[in-house]
């Protein structure tokens, strides 16, 4: 069957014959490789996308069930070749090491700042609790988000 | 594979008639894990994403399709608390109350709450509906009373939920964790107390002896709280598995119940 997705504002079509996940379609059919494939159990958050405005694990969404819904992937977070402020802040604050988890953190962190421009430390940690990073110890990631709050307060 | 995405229950039953073995897909947090692992290969899927009857949350009725992201905003303390401990924001955005009931894991975070308030579960099929008590519905580990052709409509809470309720769980970290032990305690103005325990038995369990003992204490002393904690631990029926040991679970559920009770008394 044909699945029509509105990915980062663009209407894209994929043919699916099995109950595969949105993650698989994004990567293998649509060649959007920013969304990472790791645990496929919803545990690690590396496949985080916005589906119809909600932060979800794309590995837990059946692609056929996302028909006609808007999807924002990490590729849709940066615009016109300009990094999203969170992406730059992650670079500046050492929030990136191996980089594998980074797209998920960018999507989850940008979603947090969109909904809550001045999150507390607790709110940041809770918002990122579904994303695992095995390199940074999270400190740089949290500082990156905090740096954006300080900028906005000035 | 074929998928249908009906807008209402009538559409679900039409689809079920054509393919009785179809996978009923809601949040997908359990079923897609199986699909990804190759353990589940449905030929027919009925998506419950757009079924409006399942999304109704009207005071005492919580539709099976209501997500934990929505339930986090409940004004019933225990329901809001347990919802906030489910998985992560990504999981709560899609995970539903009906999923906990359908999966019927003894560790399902919503189940101790439903047990503590004596909720009833409503099942619907093309030929009608039936309502059963939570302990008739949950029949064993990952087993429930759902028959082929039926789906979970939602849970009915009692007309009056006790004024004070609290939920607590423990796992290896604060988020994204399956409970090693969990508990929900309710206490009404008359002191009548209920205690339901998760992940320490084949299904969620009520600690009836502890309930009876503490319900008779208008202002429980330290000694009464100690006895309450001891009785809760005694009534648990935990096992040792890859997540924890019988001994630890027994100890932890008593501690959690005492803390939840203390929050109800505060």
Coordinates of C-alpha atoms in Angstrom, one line a residue:
Chain A
X1 CA 0.0 0.0 0.0
X2 CA 1.0 3.6 -0.5
X3 CA 1.8 5.7 2.5
X4 CA 1.8 9.4 2.1
X5 CA 3.7 11.4 4.7
X6 CA 4.2 15.1 5.0
X7 CA 7.9 15.1 6.0
X8 CA 9.4 18.5 6.9
X9 CA 6.6 20.2 4.9
X10 CA 7.2 18.0 1.8
X11 CA 4.7 15.4 0.6
X12 CA 6.5 12.1 0.2
X13 CA 5.2 8.7 -0.8
X14 CA 6.4 5.3 0.2
X15 CA 5.3 1.8 -0.7
X16 CA 4.9 -0.5 2.3
X17 CA 3.9 -4.1 2.2
X18 CA 4.7 -5.0 5.8
X19 CA 3.9 -3.5 9.2
X20 CA 7.3 -1.7 9.3
X21 CA 7.9 1.3 11.5
X22 CA 8.0 4.9 10.4
X23 CA 11.7 4.9 11.3
X24 CA 12.4 2.2 8.7
X25 CA 10.5 4.2 6.1
X26 CA 12.2 7.4 6.9
X27 CA 15.6 5.8 6.6
X28 CA 15.4 3.0 4.1
X29 CA 12.7 4.4 1.7
X30 CA 13.0 8.1 2.0
X31 CA 16.8 8.1 2.8
X32 CA 16.5 10.6 5.6
X33 CA 19.4 9.2 7.6
X34 CA 19.4 11.8 10.4
X35 CA 16.9 9.9 12.4
X36 CA 18.9 7.1 14.0
X37 CA 18.0 3.4 14.4
X38 CA 19.2 1.9 17.7
X39 CA 17.1 0.0 20.2
X40 CA 13.8 -0.3 18.2
X41 CA 12.0 -0.6 21.6
X42 CA 11.3 3.0 22.4
X43 CA 14.0 3.0 25.1
X44 CA 16.7 5.2 23.6
X45 CA 15.0 8.1 21.8
X46 CA 17.6 8.2 19.0
X47 CA 14.7 7.9 16.5
X48 CA 12.7 10.8 18.0
X49 CA 10.6 12.8 15.5
X50 CA 7.5 15.0 15.8
X51 CA 4.4 13.2 14.5
X52 CA 1.5 15.5 14.2
X53 CA 3.2 17.8 16.7
X54 CA 3.9 15.2 19.3
X55 CA 7.4 14.0 20.2
X56 CA 7.4 10.3 19.6
X57 CA 9.8 7.4 18.9
X58 CA 9.4 6.7 15.2
X59 CA 10.4 3.1 15.8
X60 CA 7.1 2.6 17.7
X61 CA 4.9 4.2 15.0
X62 CA 3.7 1.8 12.3
X63 CA 4.4 3.6 9.1
X64 CA 1.0 2.8 7.5
X65 CA -0.6 4.3 10.6
X66 CA 1.1 7.7 10.0
X67 CA -0.5 8.0 6.6
X68 CA -1.3 11.7 5.8
X69 CA 0.3 12.9 9.1
X70 CA 2.9 15.6 9.3
X71 CA 6.4 14.4 10.4
X72 CA 9.3 16.6 11.5
X73 CA 12.7 15.0 11.5
X74 CA 16.0 16.4 12.6
X75 CA 16.5 17.4 8.9
X76 CA 13.5 19.8 9.4
X77 CA 14.9 21.4 12.5
X78 CA 17.7 23.3 10.7
X79 CA 16.4 25.7 8.1
X80 CA 18.0 26.9 4.9
X81 CA 21.4 25.5 5.8
X82 CA 21.4 27.4 9.1
X83 CA 21.8 25.4 12.3
X84 CA 19.0 25.6 14.8
X85 CA 20.3 27.5 17.9
X86 CA 20.2 24.3 19.9
X87 CA 22.4 22.6 17.4
X88 CA 25.0 25.4 17.7
X89 CA 24.7 25.3 21.5
X90 CA 25.3 21.6 21.6
X91 CA 28.5 22.2 19.6
X92 CA 29.6 25.1 21.8
X93 CA 28.9 23.3 25.1
X94 CA 30.4 19.9 24.3
X95 CA 27.0 18.3 24.1
X96 CA 28.1 16.1 21.2
X97 CA 30.7 13.3 21.3
X98 CA 30.1 10.3 19.1
X99 CA 27.0 12.1 17.8
X100 CA 24.7 9.1 17.4
X101 CA 22.1 10.2 19.9
X102 CA 22.4 13.9 18.9
X103 CA 19.6 14.0 16.3
X104 CA 17.1 12.6 19.0
X105 CA 18.3 15.2 21.5
X106 CA 18.0 18.0 19.0
X107 CA 14.4 17.0 18.2
X108 CA 13.4 16.5 21.8
X109 CA 15.3 19.6 23.0
X110 CA 13.9 21.9 20.3
X111 CA 10.4 20.6 21.1
X112 CA 10.9 21.4 24.8
X113 CA 12.1 25.0 24.0
X114 CA 9.2 25.5 21.6
X115 CA 6.7 24.5 24.3
X116 CA 8.5 26.0 27.3
X117 CA 11.1 28.6 26.5
X118 CA 12.3 28.9 30.1
X119 CA 12.5 25.3 31.5
X120 CA 13.9 24.6 34.9
X121 CA 16.8 22.1 35.3
X122 CA 14.2 19.5 36.4
X123 CA 12.0 20.2 33.4
X124 CA 15.0 19.9 31.0
X125 CA 16.0 16.6 32.5
X126 CA 12.4 15.3 32.4
X127 CA 12.0 16.4 28.8
X128 CA 15.1 14.6 27.8
X129 CA 14.5 11.5 30.0
X130 CA 13.6 9.4 26.9
X131 CA 16.9 10.1 25.2
X132 CA 20.0 8.1 26.1
X133 CA 23.5 9.4 25.6
X134 CA 26.4 7.1 26.5
X135 CA 29.2 9.6 25.9
X136 CA 28.6 13.0 27.4
X137 CA 27.1 12.3 30.8
X138 CA 24.3 14.7 29.8
X139 CA 26.0 17.7 31.4
X140 CA 27.0 19.4 28.1
X141 CA 23.5 18.7 26.7
X142 CA 21.8 20.3 29.6
X143 CA 24.2 23.3 29.6
X144 CA 23.5 23.7 25.9
X145 CA 19.7 24.1 26.6
X146 CA 20.4 26.3 29.6
X147 CA 22.5 28.6 27.5
X148 CA 19.6 29.3 25.2
X149 CA 17.3 30.2 28.1
X150 CA 19.9 32.8 29.3
X151 CA 20.1 34.3 25.9
X152 CA 16.3 34.7 25.8
X153 CA 16.1 36.3 29.2
X154 CA 18.5 39.1 28.3
Chain B
X1 CA -0.4 -6.1 4.9
X2 CA -3.7 -4.2 5.0
X3 CA -4.5 -1.4 7.5
X4 CA -7.8 0.3 8.1
X5 CA -8.1 3.5 10.2
X6 CA -11.8 3.8 11.2
X7 CA -13.1 7.0 12.7
X8 CA -15.5 5.3 15.2
X9 CA -16.3 2.0 16.9
X10 CA -18.8 1.0 14.2
X11 CA -16.0 1.1 11.7
X12 CA -13.8 -1.0 14.0
X13 CA -16.5 -3.7 14.3
X14 CA -17.0 -3.7 10.5
X15 CA -13.3 -4.2 10.1
X16 CA -13.2 -6.9 12.8
X17 CA -15.9 -8.8 11.1
X18 CA -13.9 -9.0 7.9
X19 CA -10.7 -9.9 9.7
X20 CA -11.3 -11.2 13.2
X21 CA -7.5 -11.8 13.7
X22 CA -6.5 -8.2 12.9
X23 CA -4.1 -6.5 15.2
X24 CA -5.8 -3.6 17.1
X25 CA -3.1 -1.0 17.1
X26 CA -3.3 1.9 19.6
X27 CA -0.1 3.6 21.0
X28 CA 2.1 0.8 19.6
X29 CA 4.5 0.9 22.5
X30 CA 4.1 -2.8 23.1
X31 CA 3.0 -4.1 19.8
X32 CA 5.6 -2.3 17.6
X33 CA 8.4 -3.7 19.8
X34 CA 7.2 -7.2 18.9
X35 CA 6.8 -6.2 15.2
X36 CA 10.3 -4.7 15.2
X37 CA 11.7 -7.9 16.7
X38 CA 10.0 -10.0 14.0
X39 CA 7.8 -11.6 16.7
X40 CA 4.5 -10.2 15.4
X41 CA 3.6 -10.1 11.7
X42 CA 0.0 -9.0 11.4
X43 CA -1.6 -9.3 7.9
X44 CA -4.4 -7.0 9.0
X45 CA -4.2 -4.0 11.2
X46 CA -7.0 -1.9 12.6
X47 CA -5.7 1.4 13.8
X48 CA -7.5 2.9 16.7
X49 CA -5.7 6.2 16.3
X50 CA -8.8 8.1 15.0
X51 CA -11.6 6.2 16.9
X52 CA -13.3 9.0 18.8
X53 CA -15.2 7.0 21.4
X54 CA -11.9 5.7 22.8
X55 CA -10.6 9.2 23.4
X56 CA -13.4 10.2 25.7
X57 CA -12.3 11.2 29.2
X58 CA -15.3 12.4 31.1
X59 CA -14.9 12.5 34.8
X60 CA -15.5 8.9 35.9
X61 CA -14.9 7.4 32.5
X62 CA -11.4 7.1 30.9
X63 CA -11.5 5.9 27.3
X64 CA -9.0 3.2 26.4
X65 CA -7.3 5.5 23.9
X66 CA -6.6 8.3 26.4
X67 CA -2.8 8.8 26.5
X68 CA -0.7 9.2 29.6
X69 CA 0.3 12.7 28.3
X70 CA -3.3 13.7 28.9
X71 CA -3.7 11.8 32.1
X72 CA -0.7 13.6 33.6
X73 CA -3.2 16.5 34.0
X74 CA -5.7 14.6 36.0
X75 CA -6.8 16.3 39.3
X76 CA -6.7 12.9 41.0
X77 CA -3.2 12.9 42.5
X78 CA -2.4 9.2 42.0
X79 CA -3.5 9.2 38.4
X80 CA -1.4 12.2 37.5
X81 CA 1.6 10.9 39.4
X82 CA 1.5 7.4 37.8
X83 CA 1.0 8.9 34.4
X84 CA 4.1 11.1 34.8
X85 CA 6.2 8.0 35.6
X86 CA 5.2 6.1 32.5
X87 CA 8.2 5.7 30.2
X88 CA 9.3 9.0 28.8
X89 CA 7.6 12.0 27.0
X90 CA 7.9 10.0 23.8
X91 CA 6.1 7.0 25.4
X92 CA 3.5 9.1 27.2
X93 CA 2.5 10.9 24.0
X94 CA 1.2 7.7 22.5
X95 CA 0.9 5.1 25.3
X96 CA -2.7 4.6 26.4
X97 CA -4.6 3.4 29.5
X98 CA -6.1 0.7 27.2
X99 CA -2.6 -0.5 26.5
X100 CA -1.9 -1.2 30.1
X101 CA -5.2 -3.1 30.4
X102 CA -4.6 -5.0 27.1
X103 CA -1.1 -6.0 27.9
X104 CA -2.1 -6.8 31.4
X105 CA 1.5 -6.8 32.7
X106 CA 1.6 -7.0 36.5
X107 CA 4.0 -4.0 36.2
X108 CA 1.6 -1.8 34.2
X109 CA 1.7 1.6 35.9
X110 CA -2.0 2.4 35.7
X111 CA -3.2 -0.9 37.1
X112 CA -2.5 -0.3 40.8
X113 CA -4.6 2.9 40.6
X114 CA -7.5 1.1 38.9
X115 CA -7.3 -1.6 41.5
X116 CA -7.1 0.8 44.4
X117 CA -10.2 2.7 43.4
X118 CA -12.1 -0.5 42.4
X119 CA -12.4 0.6 38.8
X120 CA -14.5 -1.4 36.3
X121 CA -13.4 -2.2 32.8
X122 CA -15.9 -1.9 29.9
X123 CA -15.4 -4.2 26.9
X124 CA -17.3 -3.7 23.6
X125 CA -18.0 -5.9 20.6
X126 CA -20.2 -5.7 17.6
X127 CA -23.0 -7.3 19.6
X128 CA -22.9 -5.2 22.8
X129 CA -20.8 -4.4 25.8
X130 CA -20.0 -5.8 29.2
X131 CA -18.6 -4.3 32.3
X132 CA -16.5 -6.2 34.7
X133 CA -14.5 -5.5 37.9
X134 CA -10.8 -4.9 37.5
X135 CA -9.9 -8.2 39.2
X136 CA -12.3 -10.2 36.9
X137 CA -10.7 -8.5 33.9
X138 CA -7.0 -9.1 34.9
X139 CA -6.7 -12.8 35.1
X140 CA -3.0 -13.5 35.2
X141 CA 0.4 -12.2 34.0
X142 CA -0.2 -10.8 30.6
X143 CA -3.7 -12.4 30.6
X144 CA -7.1 -10.7 30.6
X145 CA -10.7 -11.6 30.0
X146 CA -10.8 -10.0 26.5
X147 CA -12.5 -12.3 24.0
X148 CA -11.9 -12.4 20.2
X149 CA -13.9 -9.7 18.6
X150 CA -13.9 -7.5 21.7
X151 CA -12.0 -4.4 22.5
X152 CA -11.4 -2.4 25.6
X153 CA -13.7 0.7 25.6
X154 CA -12.2 2.1 28.8
X155 CA -12.3 2.2 32.6
X156 CA -15.1 3.4 34.9
X157 CA -14.0 5.0 38.2
X158 CA -16.3 5.0 41.1
X159 CA -18.6 8.1 41.5
X160 CA -16.5 9.3 44.4
X161 CA -12.7 8.8 44.3
X162 CA -11.2 9.0 47.8
X163 CA -9.9 12.5 48.5
X164 CA -6.3 11.5 49.1
X165 CA -4.5 9.2 46.7
X166 CA -0.8 8.6 46.0
X167 CA 1.2 6.4 43.7
X168 CA 4.8 5.3 44.0
X169 CA 7.1 3.0 42.1
X170 CA 10.7 2.0 42.1
X171 CA 13.0 1.0 39.3
X172 CA 16.7 1.3 38.4
X173 CA 16.3 4.9 37.3
X174 CA 13.7 7.7 37.6
X175 CA 12.4 7.6 34.0
X176 CA 12.0 5.0 31.2
X177 CA 11.8 2.1 33.6
X178 CA 9.6 -0.8 34.2
X179 CA 8.5 -1.0 37.8
X180 CA 10.3 -3.4 40.2
X181 CA 7.5 -2.6 42.6
X182 CA 4.7 -0.1 42.5
X183 CA 1.9 0.9 44.8
X184 CA -1.2 3.0 44.9
X185 CA -2.8 4.1 48.2
X186 CA -6.1 5.8 48.6
X187 CA -7.7 7.2 51.9
X188 CA -11.0 8.8 52.3
X189 CA -12.2 11.2 54.9
X190 CA -13.4 8.4 57.2
X191 CA -10.0 6.8 57.1
X192 CA -11.0 3.9 54.8
X193 CA -7.8 3.0 53.1
X194 CA -7.0 0.9 50.0
X195 CA -3.7 -0.4 48.9
X196 CA -2.9 -1.9 45.5
X197 CA 0.5 -3.4 44.6
X198 CA 2.0 -3.8 41.2
X199 CA 4.9 -6.0 39.9
X200 CA 4.8 -8.1 43.1
X201 CA 2.4 -10.8 42.0
X202 CA 0.9 -12.5 38.9
X203 CA -1.5 -9.6 38.6
X204 CA -1.9 -6.3 40.5
X205 CA -2.9 -7.2 44.1
X206 CA -4.8 -5.6 46.9
X207 CA -3.2 -5.7 50.4
X208 CA -6.5 -6.4 52.1
X209 CA -5.1 -7.2 55.6
X210 CA -3.0 -4.0 55.6
X211 CA -6.1 -2.0 54.4
X212 CA -8.3 -3.3 57.2
X213 CA -5.6 -2.7 59.9
X214 CA -4.8 0.9 58.9
X215 CA -8.5 1.9 58.1
X216 CA -9.1 1.4 61.8
X217 CA -6.4 3.9 62.7
X218 CA -7.8 7.5 62.7
X219 CA -4.3 9.0 63.2
X220 CA -1.8 6.2 62.7
X221 CA 1.1 6.1 65.1
X222 CA 4.7 5.2 64.1
X223 CA 4.0 1.7 65.4
X224 CA 0.8 1.5 63.3
X225 CA 2.7 2.6 60.2
X226 CA 5.4 0.0 60.9
X227 CA 2.7 -2.7 61.2
X228 CA 1.0 -1.4 58.0
X229 CA 4.4 -1.6 56.1
X230 CA 5.0 -5.1 57.5
X231 CA 1.5 -6.3 56.4
X232 CA 1.9 -4.9 52.9
X233 CA 5.2 -6.7 52.5
X234 CA 3.7 -9.9 53.9
X235 CA 0.8 -9.8 51.4
X236 CA 3.0 -9.3 48.3
X237 CA 3.6 -12.4 46.2
X238 CA 6.7 -11.4 44.3
X239 CA 9.1 -13.5 42.2
X240 CA 12.7 -13.3 41.4
X241 CA 13.4 -12.4 37.7
X242 CA 15.8 -10.5 35.6
X243 CA 14.6 -7.2 37.0
X244 CA 14.8 -7.9 40.8
X245 CA 14.6 -10.4 43.5
X246 CA 11.7 -11.7 45.6
X247 CA 13.2 -10.4 48.8
X248 CA 13.9 -6.9 47.4
X249 CA 10.5 -6.5 45.9
X250 CA 8.8 -7.6 49.1
X251 CA 10.8 -5.1 51.2
X252 CA 10.4 -2.3 48.6
X253 CA 6.6 -2.6 48.2
X254 CA 6.1 -2.2 52.0
X255 CA 8.3 0.9 52.0
X256 CA 6.6 2.4 49.0
X257 CA 3.1 1.7 50.5
X258 CA 4.1 3.4 53.7
X259 CA 5.5 6.5 51.9
X260 CA 2.3 6.7 49.8
X261 CA 0.2 6.4 52.9
X262 CA 2.2 9.1 54.6
X263 CA 1.5 11.4 51.6
X264 CA -2.2 10.6 51.9
X265 CA -2.1 11.5 55.6
X266 CA 0.0 14.7 55.2

